[in-house]
Tab-separated table of N, CA and C in Angstrom:
chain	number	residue	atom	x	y	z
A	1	UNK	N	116.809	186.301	109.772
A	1	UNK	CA	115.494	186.848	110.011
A	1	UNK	C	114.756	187.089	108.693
A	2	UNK	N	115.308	187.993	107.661
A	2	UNK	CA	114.876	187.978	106.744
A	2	UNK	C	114.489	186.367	105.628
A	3	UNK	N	115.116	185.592	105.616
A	3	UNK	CA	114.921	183.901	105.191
A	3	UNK	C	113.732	183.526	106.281
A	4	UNK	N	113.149	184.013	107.398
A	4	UNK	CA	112.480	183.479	108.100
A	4	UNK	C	111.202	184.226	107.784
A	5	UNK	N	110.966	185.558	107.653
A	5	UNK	CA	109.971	186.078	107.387
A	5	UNK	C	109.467	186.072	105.765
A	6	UNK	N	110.458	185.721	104.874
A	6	UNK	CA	110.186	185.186	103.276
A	6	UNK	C	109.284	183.769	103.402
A	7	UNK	N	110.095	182.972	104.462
A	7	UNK	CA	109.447	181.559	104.689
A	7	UNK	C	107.839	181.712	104.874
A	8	UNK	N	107.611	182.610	105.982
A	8	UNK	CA	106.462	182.584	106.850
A	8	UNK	C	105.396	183.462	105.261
A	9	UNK	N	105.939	184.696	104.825
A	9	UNK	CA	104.827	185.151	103.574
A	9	UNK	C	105.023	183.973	102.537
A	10	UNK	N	105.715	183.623	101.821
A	10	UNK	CA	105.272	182.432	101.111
A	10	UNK	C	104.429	181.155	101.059
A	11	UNK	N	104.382	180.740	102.597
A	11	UNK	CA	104.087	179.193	103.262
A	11	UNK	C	102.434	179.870	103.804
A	12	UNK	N	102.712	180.915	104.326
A	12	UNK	CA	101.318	181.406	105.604
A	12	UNK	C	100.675	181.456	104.652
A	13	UNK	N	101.210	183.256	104.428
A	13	UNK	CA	100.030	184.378	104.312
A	13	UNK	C	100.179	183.983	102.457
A	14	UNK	N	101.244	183.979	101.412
A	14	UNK	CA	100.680	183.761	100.316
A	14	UNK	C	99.348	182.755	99.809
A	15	UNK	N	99.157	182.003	100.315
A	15	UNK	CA	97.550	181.163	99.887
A	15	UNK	C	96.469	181.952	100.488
A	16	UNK	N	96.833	182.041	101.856
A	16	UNK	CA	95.297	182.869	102.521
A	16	UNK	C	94.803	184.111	101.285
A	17	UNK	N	96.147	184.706	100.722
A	17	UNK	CA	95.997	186.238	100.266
A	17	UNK	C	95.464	185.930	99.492
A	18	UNK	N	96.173	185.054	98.320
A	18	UNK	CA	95.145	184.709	97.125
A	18	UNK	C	93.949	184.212	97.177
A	19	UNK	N	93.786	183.650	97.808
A	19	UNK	CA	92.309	183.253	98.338
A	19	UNK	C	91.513	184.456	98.549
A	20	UNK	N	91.827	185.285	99.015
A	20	UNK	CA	91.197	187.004	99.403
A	20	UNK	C	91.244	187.898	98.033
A	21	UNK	N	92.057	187.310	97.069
A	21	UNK	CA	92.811	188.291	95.609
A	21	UNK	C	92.963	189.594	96.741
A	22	UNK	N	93.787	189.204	97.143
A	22	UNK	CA	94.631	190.749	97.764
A	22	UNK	C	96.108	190.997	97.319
A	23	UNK	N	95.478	192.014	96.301
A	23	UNK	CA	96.434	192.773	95.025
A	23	UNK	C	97.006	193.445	95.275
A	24	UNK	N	96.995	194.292	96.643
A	24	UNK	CA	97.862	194.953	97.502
A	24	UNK	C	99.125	194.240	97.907
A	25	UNK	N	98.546	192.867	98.326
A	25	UNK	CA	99.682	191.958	99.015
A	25	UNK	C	100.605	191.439	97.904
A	26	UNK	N	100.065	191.018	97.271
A	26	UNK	CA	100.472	190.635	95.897
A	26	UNK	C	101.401	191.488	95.416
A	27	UNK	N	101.048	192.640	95.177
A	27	UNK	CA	102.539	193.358	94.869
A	27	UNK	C	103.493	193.813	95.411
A	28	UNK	N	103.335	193.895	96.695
A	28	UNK	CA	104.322	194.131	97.792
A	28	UNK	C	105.216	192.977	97.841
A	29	UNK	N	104.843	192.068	97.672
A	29	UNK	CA	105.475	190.721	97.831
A	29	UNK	C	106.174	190.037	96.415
A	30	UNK	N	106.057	191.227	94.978
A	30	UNK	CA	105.979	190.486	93.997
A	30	UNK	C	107.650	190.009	94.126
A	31	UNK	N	108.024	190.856	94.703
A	31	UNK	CA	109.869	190.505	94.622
A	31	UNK	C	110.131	189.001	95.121
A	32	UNK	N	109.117	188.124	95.594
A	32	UNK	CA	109.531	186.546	95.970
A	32	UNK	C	108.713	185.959	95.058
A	33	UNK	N	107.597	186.205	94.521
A	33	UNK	CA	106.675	185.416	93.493
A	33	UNK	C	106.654	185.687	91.589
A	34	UNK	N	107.329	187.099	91.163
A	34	UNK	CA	106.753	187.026	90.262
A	34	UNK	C	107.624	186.234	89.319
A	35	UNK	N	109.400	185.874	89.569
A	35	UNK	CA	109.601	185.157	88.514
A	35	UNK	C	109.634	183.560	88.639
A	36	UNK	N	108.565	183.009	89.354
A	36	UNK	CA	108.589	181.762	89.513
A	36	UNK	C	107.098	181.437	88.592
A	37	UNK	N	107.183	180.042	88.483
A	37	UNK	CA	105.259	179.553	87.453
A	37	UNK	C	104.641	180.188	88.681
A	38	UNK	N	103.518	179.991	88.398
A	38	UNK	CA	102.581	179.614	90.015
A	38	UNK	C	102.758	178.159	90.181
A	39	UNK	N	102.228	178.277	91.642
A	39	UNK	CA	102.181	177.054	92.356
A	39	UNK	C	104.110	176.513	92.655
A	40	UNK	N	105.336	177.539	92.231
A	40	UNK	CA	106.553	177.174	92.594
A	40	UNK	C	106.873	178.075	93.552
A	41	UNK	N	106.175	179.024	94.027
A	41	UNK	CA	106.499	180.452	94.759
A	41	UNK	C	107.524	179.582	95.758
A	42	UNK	N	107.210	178.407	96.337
A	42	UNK	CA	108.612	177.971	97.277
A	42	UNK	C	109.807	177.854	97.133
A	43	UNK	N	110.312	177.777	95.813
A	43	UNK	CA	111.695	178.223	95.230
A	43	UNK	C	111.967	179.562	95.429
A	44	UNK	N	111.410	180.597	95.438
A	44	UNK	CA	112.181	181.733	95.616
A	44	UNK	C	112.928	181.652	97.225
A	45	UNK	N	111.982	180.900	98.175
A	45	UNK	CA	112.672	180.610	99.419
A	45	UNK	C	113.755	179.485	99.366
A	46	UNK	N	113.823	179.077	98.715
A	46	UNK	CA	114.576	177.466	98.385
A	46	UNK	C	116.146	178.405	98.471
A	47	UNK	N	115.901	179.121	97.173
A	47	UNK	CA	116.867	179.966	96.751
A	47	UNK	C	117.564	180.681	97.214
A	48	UNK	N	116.949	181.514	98.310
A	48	UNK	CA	117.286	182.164	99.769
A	48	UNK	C	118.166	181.314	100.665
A	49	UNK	N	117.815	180.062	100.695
A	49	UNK	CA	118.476	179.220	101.828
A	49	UNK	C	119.554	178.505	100.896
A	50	UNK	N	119.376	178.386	99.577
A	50	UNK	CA	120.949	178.068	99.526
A	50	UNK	C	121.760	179.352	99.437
A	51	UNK	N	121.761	179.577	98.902
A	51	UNK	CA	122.580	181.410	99.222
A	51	UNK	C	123.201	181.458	100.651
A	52	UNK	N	122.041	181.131	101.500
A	52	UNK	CA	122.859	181.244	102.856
A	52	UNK	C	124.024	179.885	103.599
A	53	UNK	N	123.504	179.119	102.736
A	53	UNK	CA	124.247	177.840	103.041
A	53	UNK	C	125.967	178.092	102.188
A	54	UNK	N	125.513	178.634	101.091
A	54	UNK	CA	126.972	178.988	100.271
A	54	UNK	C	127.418	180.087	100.920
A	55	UNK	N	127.138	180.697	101.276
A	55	UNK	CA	127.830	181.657	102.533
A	55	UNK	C	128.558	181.450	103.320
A	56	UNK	N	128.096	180.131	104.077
A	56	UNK	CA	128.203	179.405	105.086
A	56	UNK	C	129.423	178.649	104.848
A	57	UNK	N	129.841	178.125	103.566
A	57	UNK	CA	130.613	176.924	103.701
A	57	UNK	C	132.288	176.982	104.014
A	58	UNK	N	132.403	178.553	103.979
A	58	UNK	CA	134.301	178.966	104.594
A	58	UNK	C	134.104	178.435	105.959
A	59	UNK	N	133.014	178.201	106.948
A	59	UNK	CA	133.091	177.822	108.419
A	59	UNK	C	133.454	176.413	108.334
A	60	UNK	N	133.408	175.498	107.563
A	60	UNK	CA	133.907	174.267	107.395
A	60	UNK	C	135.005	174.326	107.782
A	61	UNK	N	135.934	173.872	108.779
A	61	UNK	CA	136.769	173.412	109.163
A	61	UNK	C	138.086	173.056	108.125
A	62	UNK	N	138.462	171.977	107.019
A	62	UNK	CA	138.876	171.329	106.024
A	62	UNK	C	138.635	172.261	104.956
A	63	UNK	N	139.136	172.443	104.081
A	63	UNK	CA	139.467	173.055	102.737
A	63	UNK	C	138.297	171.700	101.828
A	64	UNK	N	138.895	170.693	102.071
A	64	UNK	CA	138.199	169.409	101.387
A	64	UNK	C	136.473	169.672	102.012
A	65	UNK	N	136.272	169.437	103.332
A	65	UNK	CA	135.095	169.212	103.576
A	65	UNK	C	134.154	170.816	103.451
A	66	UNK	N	134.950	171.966	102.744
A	66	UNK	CA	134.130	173.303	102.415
A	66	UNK	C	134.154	172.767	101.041
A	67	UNK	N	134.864	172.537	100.294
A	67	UNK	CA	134.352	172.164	98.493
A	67	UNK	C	133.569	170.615	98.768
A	68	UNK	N	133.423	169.800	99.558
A	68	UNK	CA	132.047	168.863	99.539
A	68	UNK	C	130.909	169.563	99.613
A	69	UNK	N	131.252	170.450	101.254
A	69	UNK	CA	129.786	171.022	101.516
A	69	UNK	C	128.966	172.080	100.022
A	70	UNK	N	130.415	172.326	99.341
A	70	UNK	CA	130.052	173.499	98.093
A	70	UNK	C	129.325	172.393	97.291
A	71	UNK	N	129.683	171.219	96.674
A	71	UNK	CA	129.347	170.788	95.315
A	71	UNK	C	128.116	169.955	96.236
A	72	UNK	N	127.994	169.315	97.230
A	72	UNK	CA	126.528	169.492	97.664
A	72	UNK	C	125.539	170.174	97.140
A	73	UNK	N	125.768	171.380	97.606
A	73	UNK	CA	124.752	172.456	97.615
A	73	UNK	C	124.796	172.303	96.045
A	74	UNK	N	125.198	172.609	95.238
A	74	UNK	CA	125.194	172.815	93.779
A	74	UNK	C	124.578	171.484	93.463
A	75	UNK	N	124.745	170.549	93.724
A	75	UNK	CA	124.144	169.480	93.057
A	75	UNK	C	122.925	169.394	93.306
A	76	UNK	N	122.505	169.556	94.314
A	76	UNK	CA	120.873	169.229	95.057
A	76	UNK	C	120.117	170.107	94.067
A	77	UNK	N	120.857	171.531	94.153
A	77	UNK	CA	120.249	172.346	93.509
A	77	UNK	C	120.283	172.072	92.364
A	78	UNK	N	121.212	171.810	91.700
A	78	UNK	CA	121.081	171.623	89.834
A	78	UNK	C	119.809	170.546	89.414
A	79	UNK	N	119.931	169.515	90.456
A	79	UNK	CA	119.205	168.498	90.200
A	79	UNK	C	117.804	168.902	90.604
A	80	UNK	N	117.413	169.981	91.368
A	80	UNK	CA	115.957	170.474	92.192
A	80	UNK	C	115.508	171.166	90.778
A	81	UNK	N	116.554	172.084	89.733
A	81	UNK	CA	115.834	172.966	89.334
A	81	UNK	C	115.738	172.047	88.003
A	82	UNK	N	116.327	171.289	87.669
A	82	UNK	CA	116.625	170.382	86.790
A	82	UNK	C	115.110	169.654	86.198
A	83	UNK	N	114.709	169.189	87.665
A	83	UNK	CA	112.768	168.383	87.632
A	83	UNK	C	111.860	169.321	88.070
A	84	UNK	N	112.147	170.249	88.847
A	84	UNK	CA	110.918	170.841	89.022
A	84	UNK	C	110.574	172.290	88.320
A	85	UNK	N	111.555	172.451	87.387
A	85	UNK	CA	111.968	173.660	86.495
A	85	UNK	C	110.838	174.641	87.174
A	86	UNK	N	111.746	175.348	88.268
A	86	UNK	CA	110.424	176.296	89.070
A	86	UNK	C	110.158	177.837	88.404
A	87	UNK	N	111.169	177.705	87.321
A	87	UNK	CA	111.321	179.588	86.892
A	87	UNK	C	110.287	179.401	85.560
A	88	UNK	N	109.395	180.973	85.734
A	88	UNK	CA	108.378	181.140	84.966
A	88	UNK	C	108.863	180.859	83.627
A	89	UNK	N	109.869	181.307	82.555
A	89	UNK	CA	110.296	181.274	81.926
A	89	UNK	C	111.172	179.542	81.286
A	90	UNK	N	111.143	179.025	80.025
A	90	UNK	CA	111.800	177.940	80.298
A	90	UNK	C	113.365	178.174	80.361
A	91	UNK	N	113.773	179.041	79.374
A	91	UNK	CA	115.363	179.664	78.759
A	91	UNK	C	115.415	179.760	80.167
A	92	UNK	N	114.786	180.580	81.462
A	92	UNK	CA	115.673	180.590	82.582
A	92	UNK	C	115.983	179.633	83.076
A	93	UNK	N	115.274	177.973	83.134
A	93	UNK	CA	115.417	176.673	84.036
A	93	UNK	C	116.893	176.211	83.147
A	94	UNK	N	116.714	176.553	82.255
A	94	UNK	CA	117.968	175.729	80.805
A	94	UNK	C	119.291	176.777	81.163
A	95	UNK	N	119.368	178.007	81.109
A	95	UNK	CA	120.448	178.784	81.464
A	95	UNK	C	120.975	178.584	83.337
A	96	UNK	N	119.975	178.181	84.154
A	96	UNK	CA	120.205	178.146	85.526
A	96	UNK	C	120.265	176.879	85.412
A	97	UNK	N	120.669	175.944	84.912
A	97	UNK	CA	120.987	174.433	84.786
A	97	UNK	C	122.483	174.491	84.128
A	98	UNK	N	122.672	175.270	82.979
A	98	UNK	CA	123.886	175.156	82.760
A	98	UNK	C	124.970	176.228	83.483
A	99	UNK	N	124.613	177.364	84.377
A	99	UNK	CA	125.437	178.058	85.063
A	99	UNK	C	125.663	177.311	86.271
A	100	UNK	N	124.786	176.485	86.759
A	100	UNK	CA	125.237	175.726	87.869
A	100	UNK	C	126.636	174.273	87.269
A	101	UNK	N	125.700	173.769	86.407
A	101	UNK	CA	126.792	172.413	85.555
A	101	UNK	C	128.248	173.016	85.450
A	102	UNK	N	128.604	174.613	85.078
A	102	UNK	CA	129.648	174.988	84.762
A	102	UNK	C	130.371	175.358	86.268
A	103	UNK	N	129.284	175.681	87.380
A	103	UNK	CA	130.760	176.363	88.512
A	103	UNK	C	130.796	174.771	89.561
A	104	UNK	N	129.858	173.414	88.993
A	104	UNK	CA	130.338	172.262	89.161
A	104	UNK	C	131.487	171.854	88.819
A	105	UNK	N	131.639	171.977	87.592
A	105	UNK	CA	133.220	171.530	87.267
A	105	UNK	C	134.188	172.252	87.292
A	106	UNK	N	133.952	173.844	87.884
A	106	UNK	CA	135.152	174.347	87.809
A	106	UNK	C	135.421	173.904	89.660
A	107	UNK	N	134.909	173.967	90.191
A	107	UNK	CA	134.707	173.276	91.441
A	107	UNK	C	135.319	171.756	91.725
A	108	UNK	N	134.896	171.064	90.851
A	108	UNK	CA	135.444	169.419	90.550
A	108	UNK	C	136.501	169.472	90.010
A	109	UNK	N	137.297	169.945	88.843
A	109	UNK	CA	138.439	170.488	88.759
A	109	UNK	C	139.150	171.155	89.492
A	110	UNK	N	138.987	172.398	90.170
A	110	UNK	CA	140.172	172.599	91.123
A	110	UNK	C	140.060	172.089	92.636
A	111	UNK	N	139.242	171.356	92.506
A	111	UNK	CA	139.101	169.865	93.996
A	111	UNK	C	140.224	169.173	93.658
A	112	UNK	N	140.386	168.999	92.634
A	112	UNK	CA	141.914	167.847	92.415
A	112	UNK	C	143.041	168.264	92.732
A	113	UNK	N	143.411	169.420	92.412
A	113	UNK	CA	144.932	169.897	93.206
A	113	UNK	C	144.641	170.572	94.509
A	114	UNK	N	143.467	170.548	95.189
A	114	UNK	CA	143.636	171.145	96.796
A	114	UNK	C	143.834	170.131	97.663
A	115	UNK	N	144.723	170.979	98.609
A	115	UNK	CA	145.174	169.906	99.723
A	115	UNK	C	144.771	170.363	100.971
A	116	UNK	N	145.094	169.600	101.981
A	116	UNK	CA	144.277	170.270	103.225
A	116	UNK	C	145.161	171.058	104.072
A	117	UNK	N	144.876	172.678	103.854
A	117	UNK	CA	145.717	173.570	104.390
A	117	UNK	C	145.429	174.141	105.612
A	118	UNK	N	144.337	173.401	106.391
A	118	UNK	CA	143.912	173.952	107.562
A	118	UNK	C	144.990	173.770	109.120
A	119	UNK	N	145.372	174.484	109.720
A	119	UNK	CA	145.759	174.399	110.798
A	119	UNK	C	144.960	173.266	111.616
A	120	UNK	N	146.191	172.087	112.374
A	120	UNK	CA	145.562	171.650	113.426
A	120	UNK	C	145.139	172.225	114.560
A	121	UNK	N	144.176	172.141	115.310
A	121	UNK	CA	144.358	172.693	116.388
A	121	UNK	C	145.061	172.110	117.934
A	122	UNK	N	145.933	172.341	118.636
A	122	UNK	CA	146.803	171.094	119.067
A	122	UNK	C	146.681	172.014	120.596
């Protein structure tokens, strides 16, 4: 619910508001807009939904197919923030490029000695 109502103020009501300069709204809301450029405010939701997707990935069935679904998510993302460097700051796009590159390979590294420890279900 909360990922759904971030969606709806970012996508809706953030353009209408600015369009109005409603500085009220604006700061109520600064907790999804202020550390992005302008015009990236959709990454702070981006960001939200992988969070919930990495949450998500112990429901994977396979040990193997939860570290795919993991280095997925990490890659899309490394590579999203990689071109569209959405954080106001540059040091943050360059530090959130290399904290992702690093829990890639610790990820790709201990992918090599896991085996598939899941119960069949019979």
């Amino acid at each position: 619910l909360f990922v759904a109502i971030c969606t709806w103020v970012v996508l809706v009501q953030l353009p209408a508001r600015l369009a109005r300069s409603d500085a009220r709204f604006l700061a109520s809301c600064s907790f999804l807009i202020r550390r992005f450029r302008p015009g990236a405010e959709i990454a702070s939701v981006l960001f939200l939904l992988r969070n919930a997707l990495v949450v998500l990935c112990p429901l994977a069935t396979s040990t193997p197919g939860q570290l795919a679904m993991m280095n997925l998510i990490f890659y899309v993302n490394f590579f999203g923030v990689a071109f569209f460097k959405p954080w106001r700051v540059m040091v943050c796009n360059l530090l959130d490029c290399m904290m992702l590159f690093g829990m890639m390979v610790i990820l790709d590294v201990g992918s090599i000695s896991v085996t598939n420890t899941s119960p069949v279900a019979g």
